[in-house]
Short mmCIF file of C-alpha atoms in Angstrom, two decimals:
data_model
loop_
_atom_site.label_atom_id
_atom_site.label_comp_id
_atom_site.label_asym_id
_atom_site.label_seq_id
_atom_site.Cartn_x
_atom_site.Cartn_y
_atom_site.Cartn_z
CA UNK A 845 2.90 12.82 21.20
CA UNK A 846 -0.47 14.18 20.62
CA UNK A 847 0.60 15.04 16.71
CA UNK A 848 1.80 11.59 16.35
CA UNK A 849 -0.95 9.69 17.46
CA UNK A 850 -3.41 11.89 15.31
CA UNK A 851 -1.41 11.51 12.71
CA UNK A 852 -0.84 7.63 13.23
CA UNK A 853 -4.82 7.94 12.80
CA UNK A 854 -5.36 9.77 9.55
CA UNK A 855 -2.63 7.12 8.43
CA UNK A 856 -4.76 4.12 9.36
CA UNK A 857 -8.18 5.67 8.41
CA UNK A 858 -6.31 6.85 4.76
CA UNK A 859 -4.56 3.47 4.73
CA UNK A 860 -7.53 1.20 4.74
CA UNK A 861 -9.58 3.55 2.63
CA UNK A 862 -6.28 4.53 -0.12
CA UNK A 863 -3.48 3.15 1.22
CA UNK A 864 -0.70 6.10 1.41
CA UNK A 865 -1.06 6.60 5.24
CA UNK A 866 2.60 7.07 5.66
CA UNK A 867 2.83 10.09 3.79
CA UNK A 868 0.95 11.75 6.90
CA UNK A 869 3.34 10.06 9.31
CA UNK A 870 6.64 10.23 7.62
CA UNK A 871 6.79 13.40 7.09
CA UNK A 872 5.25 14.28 10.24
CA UNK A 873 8.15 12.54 11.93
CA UNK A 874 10.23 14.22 9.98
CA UNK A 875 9.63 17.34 10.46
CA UNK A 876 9.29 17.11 14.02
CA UNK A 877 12.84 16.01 14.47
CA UNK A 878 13.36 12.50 13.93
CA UNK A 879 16.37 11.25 11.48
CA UNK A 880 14.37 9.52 8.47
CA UNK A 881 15.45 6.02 8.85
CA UNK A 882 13.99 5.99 11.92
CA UNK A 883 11.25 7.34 11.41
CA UNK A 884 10.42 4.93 8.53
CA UNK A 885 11.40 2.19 10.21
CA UNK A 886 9.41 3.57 13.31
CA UNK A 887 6.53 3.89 11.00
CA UNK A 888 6.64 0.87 9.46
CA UNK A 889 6.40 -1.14 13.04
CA UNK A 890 3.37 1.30 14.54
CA UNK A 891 1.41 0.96 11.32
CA UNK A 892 1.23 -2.77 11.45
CA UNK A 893 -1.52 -2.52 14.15
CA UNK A 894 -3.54 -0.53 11.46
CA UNK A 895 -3.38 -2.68 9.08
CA UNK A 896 -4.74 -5.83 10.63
CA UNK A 897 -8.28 -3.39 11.51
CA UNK A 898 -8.48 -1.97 7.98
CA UNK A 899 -8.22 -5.85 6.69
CA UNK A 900 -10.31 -7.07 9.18
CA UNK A 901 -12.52 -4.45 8.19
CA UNK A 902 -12.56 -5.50 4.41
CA UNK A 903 -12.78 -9.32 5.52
CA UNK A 904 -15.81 -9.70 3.53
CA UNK A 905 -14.57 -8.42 0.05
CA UNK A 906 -11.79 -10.67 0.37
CA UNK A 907 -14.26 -13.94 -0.07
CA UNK A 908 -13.37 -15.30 -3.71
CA UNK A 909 -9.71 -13.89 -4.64
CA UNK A 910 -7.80 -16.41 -2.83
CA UNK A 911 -7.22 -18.09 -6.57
CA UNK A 912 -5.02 -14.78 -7.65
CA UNK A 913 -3.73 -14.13 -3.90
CA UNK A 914 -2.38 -17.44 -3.27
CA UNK A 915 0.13 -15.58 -5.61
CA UNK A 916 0.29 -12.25 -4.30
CA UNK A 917 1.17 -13.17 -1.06
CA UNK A 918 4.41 -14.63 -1.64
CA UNK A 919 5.41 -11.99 -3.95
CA UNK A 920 4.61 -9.31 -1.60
CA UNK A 921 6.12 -11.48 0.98
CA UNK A 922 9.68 -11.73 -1.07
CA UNK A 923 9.34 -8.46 -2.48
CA UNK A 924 9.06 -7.14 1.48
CA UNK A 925 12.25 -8.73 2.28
CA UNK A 926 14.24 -7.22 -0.58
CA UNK A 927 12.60 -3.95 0.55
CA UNK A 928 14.00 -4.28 3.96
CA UNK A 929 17.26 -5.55 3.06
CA UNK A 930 17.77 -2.47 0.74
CA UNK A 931 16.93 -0.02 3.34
CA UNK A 932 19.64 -1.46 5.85
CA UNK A 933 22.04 -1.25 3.03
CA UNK A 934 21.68 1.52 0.82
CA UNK A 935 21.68 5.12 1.21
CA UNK A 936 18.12 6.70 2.13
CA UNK A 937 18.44 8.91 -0.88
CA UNK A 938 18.92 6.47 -3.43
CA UNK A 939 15.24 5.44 -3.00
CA UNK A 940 13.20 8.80 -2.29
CA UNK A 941 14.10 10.54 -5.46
CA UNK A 942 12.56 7.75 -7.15
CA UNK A 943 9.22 8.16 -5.03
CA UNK A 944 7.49 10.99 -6.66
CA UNK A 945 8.16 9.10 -9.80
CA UNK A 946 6.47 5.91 -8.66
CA UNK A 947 3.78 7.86 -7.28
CA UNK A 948 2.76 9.75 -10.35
CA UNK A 949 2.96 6.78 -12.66
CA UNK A 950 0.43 4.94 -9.84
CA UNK A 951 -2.08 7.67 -10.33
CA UNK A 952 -1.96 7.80 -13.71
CA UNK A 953 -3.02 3.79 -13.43
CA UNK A 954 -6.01 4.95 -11.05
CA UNK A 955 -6.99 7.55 -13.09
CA UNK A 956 -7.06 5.36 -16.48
CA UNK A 957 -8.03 2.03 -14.48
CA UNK A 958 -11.87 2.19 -15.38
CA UNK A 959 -10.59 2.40 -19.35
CA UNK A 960 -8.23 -0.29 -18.81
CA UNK A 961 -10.68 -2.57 -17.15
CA UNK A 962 -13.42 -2.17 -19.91
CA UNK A 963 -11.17 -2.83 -22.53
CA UNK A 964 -9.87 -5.66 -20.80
CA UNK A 965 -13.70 -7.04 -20.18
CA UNK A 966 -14.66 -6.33 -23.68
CA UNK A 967 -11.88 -8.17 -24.52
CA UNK A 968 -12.57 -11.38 -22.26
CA UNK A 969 -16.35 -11.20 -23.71
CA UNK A 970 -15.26 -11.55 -27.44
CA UNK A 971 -12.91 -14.38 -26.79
CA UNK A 972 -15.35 -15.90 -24.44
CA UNK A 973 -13.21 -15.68 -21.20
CA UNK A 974 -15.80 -16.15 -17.99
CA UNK A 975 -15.92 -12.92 -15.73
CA UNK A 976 -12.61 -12.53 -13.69
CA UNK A 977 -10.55 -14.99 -15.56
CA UNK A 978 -7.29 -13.94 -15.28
CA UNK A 979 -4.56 -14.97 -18.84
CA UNK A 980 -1.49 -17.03 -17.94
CA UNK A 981 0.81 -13.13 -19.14
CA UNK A 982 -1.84 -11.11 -17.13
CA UNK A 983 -1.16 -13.27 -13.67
CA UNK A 984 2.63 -13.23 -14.70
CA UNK A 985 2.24 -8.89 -14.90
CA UNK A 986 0.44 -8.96 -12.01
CA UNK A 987 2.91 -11.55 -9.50
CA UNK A 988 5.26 -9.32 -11.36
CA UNK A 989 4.02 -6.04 -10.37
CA UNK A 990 3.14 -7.61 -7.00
CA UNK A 991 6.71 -8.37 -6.19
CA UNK A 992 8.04 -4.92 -7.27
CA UNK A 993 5.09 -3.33 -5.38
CA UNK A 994 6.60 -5.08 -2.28
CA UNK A 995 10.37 -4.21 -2.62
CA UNK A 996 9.06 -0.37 -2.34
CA UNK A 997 6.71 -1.17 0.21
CA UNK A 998 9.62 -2.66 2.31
CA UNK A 999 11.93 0.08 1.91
CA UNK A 1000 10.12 2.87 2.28
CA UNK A 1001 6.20 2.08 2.34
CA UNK A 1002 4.81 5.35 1.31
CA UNK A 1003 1.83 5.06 -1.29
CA UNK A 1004 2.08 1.01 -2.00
CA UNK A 1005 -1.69 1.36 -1.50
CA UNK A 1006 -1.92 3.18 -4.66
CA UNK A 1007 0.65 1.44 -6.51
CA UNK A 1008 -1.00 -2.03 -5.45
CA UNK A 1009 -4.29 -0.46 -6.98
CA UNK A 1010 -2.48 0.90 -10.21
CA UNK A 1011 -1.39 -2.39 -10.96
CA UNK A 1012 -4.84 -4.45 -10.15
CA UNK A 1013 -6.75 -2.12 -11.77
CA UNK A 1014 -4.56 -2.23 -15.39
CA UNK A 1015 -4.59 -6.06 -15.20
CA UNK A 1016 -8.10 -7.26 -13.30
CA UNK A 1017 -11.82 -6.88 -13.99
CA UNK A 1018 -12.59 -6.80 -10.33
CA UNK A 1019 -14.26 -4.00 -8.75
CA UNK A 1020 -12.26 -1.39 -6.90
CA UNK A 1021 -13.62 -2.50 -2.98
CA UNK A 1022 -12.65 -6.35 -4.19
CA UNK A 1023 -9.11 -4.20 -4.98
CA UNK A 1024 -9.06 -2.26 -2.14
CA UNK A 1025 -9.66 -5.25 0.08
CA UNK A 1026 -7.04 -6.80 -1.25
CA UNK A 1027 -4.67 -4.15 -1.81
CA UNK A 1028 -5.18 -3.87 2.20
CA UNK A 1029 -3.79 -7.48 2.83
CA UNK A 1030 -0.50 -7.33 0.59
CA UNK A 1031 -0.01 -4.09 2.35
CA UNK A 1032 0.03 -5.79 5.83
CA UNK A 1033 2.35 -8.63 4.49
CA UNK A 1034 4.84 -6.16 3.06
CA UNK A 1035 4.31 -4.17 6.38
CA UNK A 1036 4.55 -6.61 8.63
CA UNK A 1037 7.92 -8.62 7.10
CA UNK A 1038 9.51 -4.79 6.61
CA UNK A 1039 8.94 -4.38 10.84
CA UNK A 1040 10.17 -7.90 11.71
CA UNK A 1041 13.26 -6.99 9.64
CA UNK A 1042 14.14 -3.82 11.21
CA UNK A 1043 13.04 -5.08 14.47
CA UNK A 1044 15.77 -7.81 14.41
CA UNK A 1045 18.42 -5.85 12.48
CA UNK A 1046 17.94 -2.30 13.85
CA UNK A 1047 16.27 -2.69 16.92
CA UNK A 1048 18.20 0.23 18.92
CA UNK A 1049 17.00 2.62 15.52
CA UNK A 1050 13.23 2.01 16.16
CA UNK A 1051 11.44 4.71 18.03
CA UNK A 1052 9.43 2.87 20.31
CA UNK A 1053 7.13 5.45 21.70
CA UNK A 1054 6.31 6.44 18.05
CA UNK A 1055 5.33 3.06 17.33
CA UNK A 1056 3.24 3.02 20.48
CA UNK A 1057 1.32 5.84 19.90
CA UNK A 1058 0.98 5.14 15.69
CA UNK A 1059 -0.18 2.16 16.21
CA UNK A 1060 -2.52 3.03 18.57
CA UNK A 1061 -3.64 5.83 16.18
CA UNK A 1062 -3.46 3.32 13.13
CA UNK A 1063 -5.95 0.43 15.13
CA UNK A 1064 -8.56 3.41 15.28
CA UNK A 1065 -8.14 4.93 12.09
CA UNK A 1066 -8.53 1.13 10.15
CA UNK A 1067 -11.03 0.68 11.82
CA UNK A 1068 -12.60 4.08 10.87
CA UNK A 1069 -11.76 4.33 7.53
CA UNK A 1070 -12.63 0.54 6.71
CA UNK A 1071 -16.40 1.11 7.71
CA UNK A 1072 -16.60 4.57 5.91
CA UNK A 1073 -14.55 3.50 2.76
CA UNK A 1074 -16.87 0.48 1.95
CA UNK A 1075 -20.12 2.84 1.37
CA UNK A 1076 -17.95 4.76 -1.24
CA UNK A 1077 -18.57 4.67 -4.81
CA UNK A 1078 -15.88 3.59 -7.32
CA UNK A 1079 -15.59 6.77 -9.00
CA UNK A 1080 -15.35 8.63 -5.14
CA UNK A 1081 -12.77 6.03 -4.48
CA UNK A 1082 -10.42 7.19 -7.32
CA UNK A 1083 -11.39 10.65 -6.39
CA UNK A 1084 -9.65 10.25 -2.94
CA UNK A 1085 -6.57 8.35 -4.22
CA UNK A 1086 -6.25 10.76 -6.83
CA UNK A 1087 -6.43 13.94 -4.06
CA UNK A 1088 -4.70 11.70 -1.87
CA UNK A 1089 -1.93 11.08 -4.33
CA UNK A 1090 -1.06 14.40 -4.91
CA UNK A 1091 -0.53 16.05 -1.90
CA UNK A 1092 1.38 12.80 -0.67
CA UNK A 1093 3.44 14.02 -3.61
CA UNK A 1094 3.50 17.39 -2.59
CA UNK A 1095 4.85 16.57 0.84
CA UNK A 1096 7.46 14.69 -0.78
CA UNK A 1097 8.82 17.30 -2.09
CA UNK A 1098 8.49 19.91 0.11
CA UNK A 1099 9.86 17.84 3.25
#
């Protein structure tokens, strides 16, 4: 119990900060004993609680993006349910082995985002595009890449953080706490849907002590990480998705 709810902690903290808390609790789940549907689905539920402090901590960088998120939302929304629906349907498997995949393209996005974004602002300048104007094909990529973000997130919810931030940072000029913040609130969509689903389909599969004490954990850790991750500098910020990233993938494939 005690592992758990430090763990559900370090998720929350490295969820509002990154966003790839559940590769601390997944595989801590897992390798304490419980069967991996349930403990993803357990997860998912106790993490929920996390991610409404780590938003509410990044309430403020969220003033001035509801023009792209008014179409993010839904996409993560729809994406969610997919998500959901595939994990009560298909075999566990199917998914995971393309994880570490998914993961290394996302931090390959990270680590060329700052690239990507001056290109894409040098670009804007010369064709006279005001600052954070977003091209009918960009906002298409990135409702696009929004949606797909969410059908991972709802089946299996490891490292959308860093996938949402991939994606923002190839198509958007805005600066990585503007991303983070709102790479924090498509996460708790995508969360939240995924738990209502397996709540009403699979509620006798949930682990309800483990989403006690995670969520617990995950309301301390948001909280935590939310203050401490807003006084980090863009290029520290990569830094820890990068490190992040990696061992994420590491436990991956060693669990």
């Amino acid at each position: 119990m005690i592992l758990i709810a430090l763990a559900g902690v370090g998720a929350g903290a490295i969820n509002a900060v990154v966003g790839s808390g559940t590769l601390i609790t997944f595989p801590t789940l897992v390798a304490l004993g419980f069967p991996p549907v349930t403990a993803t689905m357990s997860n998912a539920v106790g993490l929920v609680a996390g991610g409404v402090s780590g938003t509410w901590g990044y309430r403020r960088e969220l003033k001035g993006q509801g023009r792209l998120l008014k179409w993010q939302m839904p996409a993560s929304f729809l994406g969610a349910l997919v998500g959901a629906w595939l994990l009560l349907h298909l075999p566990e498997k199917v998914f995971i082995q393309v994880v570490p995949v998914l993961l290394i393209a996302a931090l390959l996005l990270v680590v060329l985002g700052p690239k990507i974004q001056g290109w894409a602002r040098r670009r804007a300048e010369r064709s006279g595009q005001a600052p954070g104007h977003v091209p009918p094909v960009k906002l298409t990529l990135l409702v696009f890449g929004t949606f797909a973000v969410g059908i991972y997130g709802g089946y299996f919810t490891a490292a959308q953080g860093i996938l949402l931030v991939g994606v923002m940072g190839a198509l958007l000029t805005e600066s990585m706490q503007r991303m983070n913040a709102a790479k924090n609130l498509l996460s708790l969509i995508v969360n939240l849907v995924a738990a209502v689903s397996y709540t009403v389909v699979a509620f006798d599969r949930i682990s309800w002590l483990v989403v006690l004490l995670i969520a617990v954990g995950s309301t301390i850790g948001g909280f935590l990480g939310a203050h401490y991750g807003r006084k980090l500098s863009p290029g520290v910020l990569r830094a820890v998705i990068v490190v992040v990233g990696l061992i994420g993938l590491w436990r991956l494939l060693t669990v």
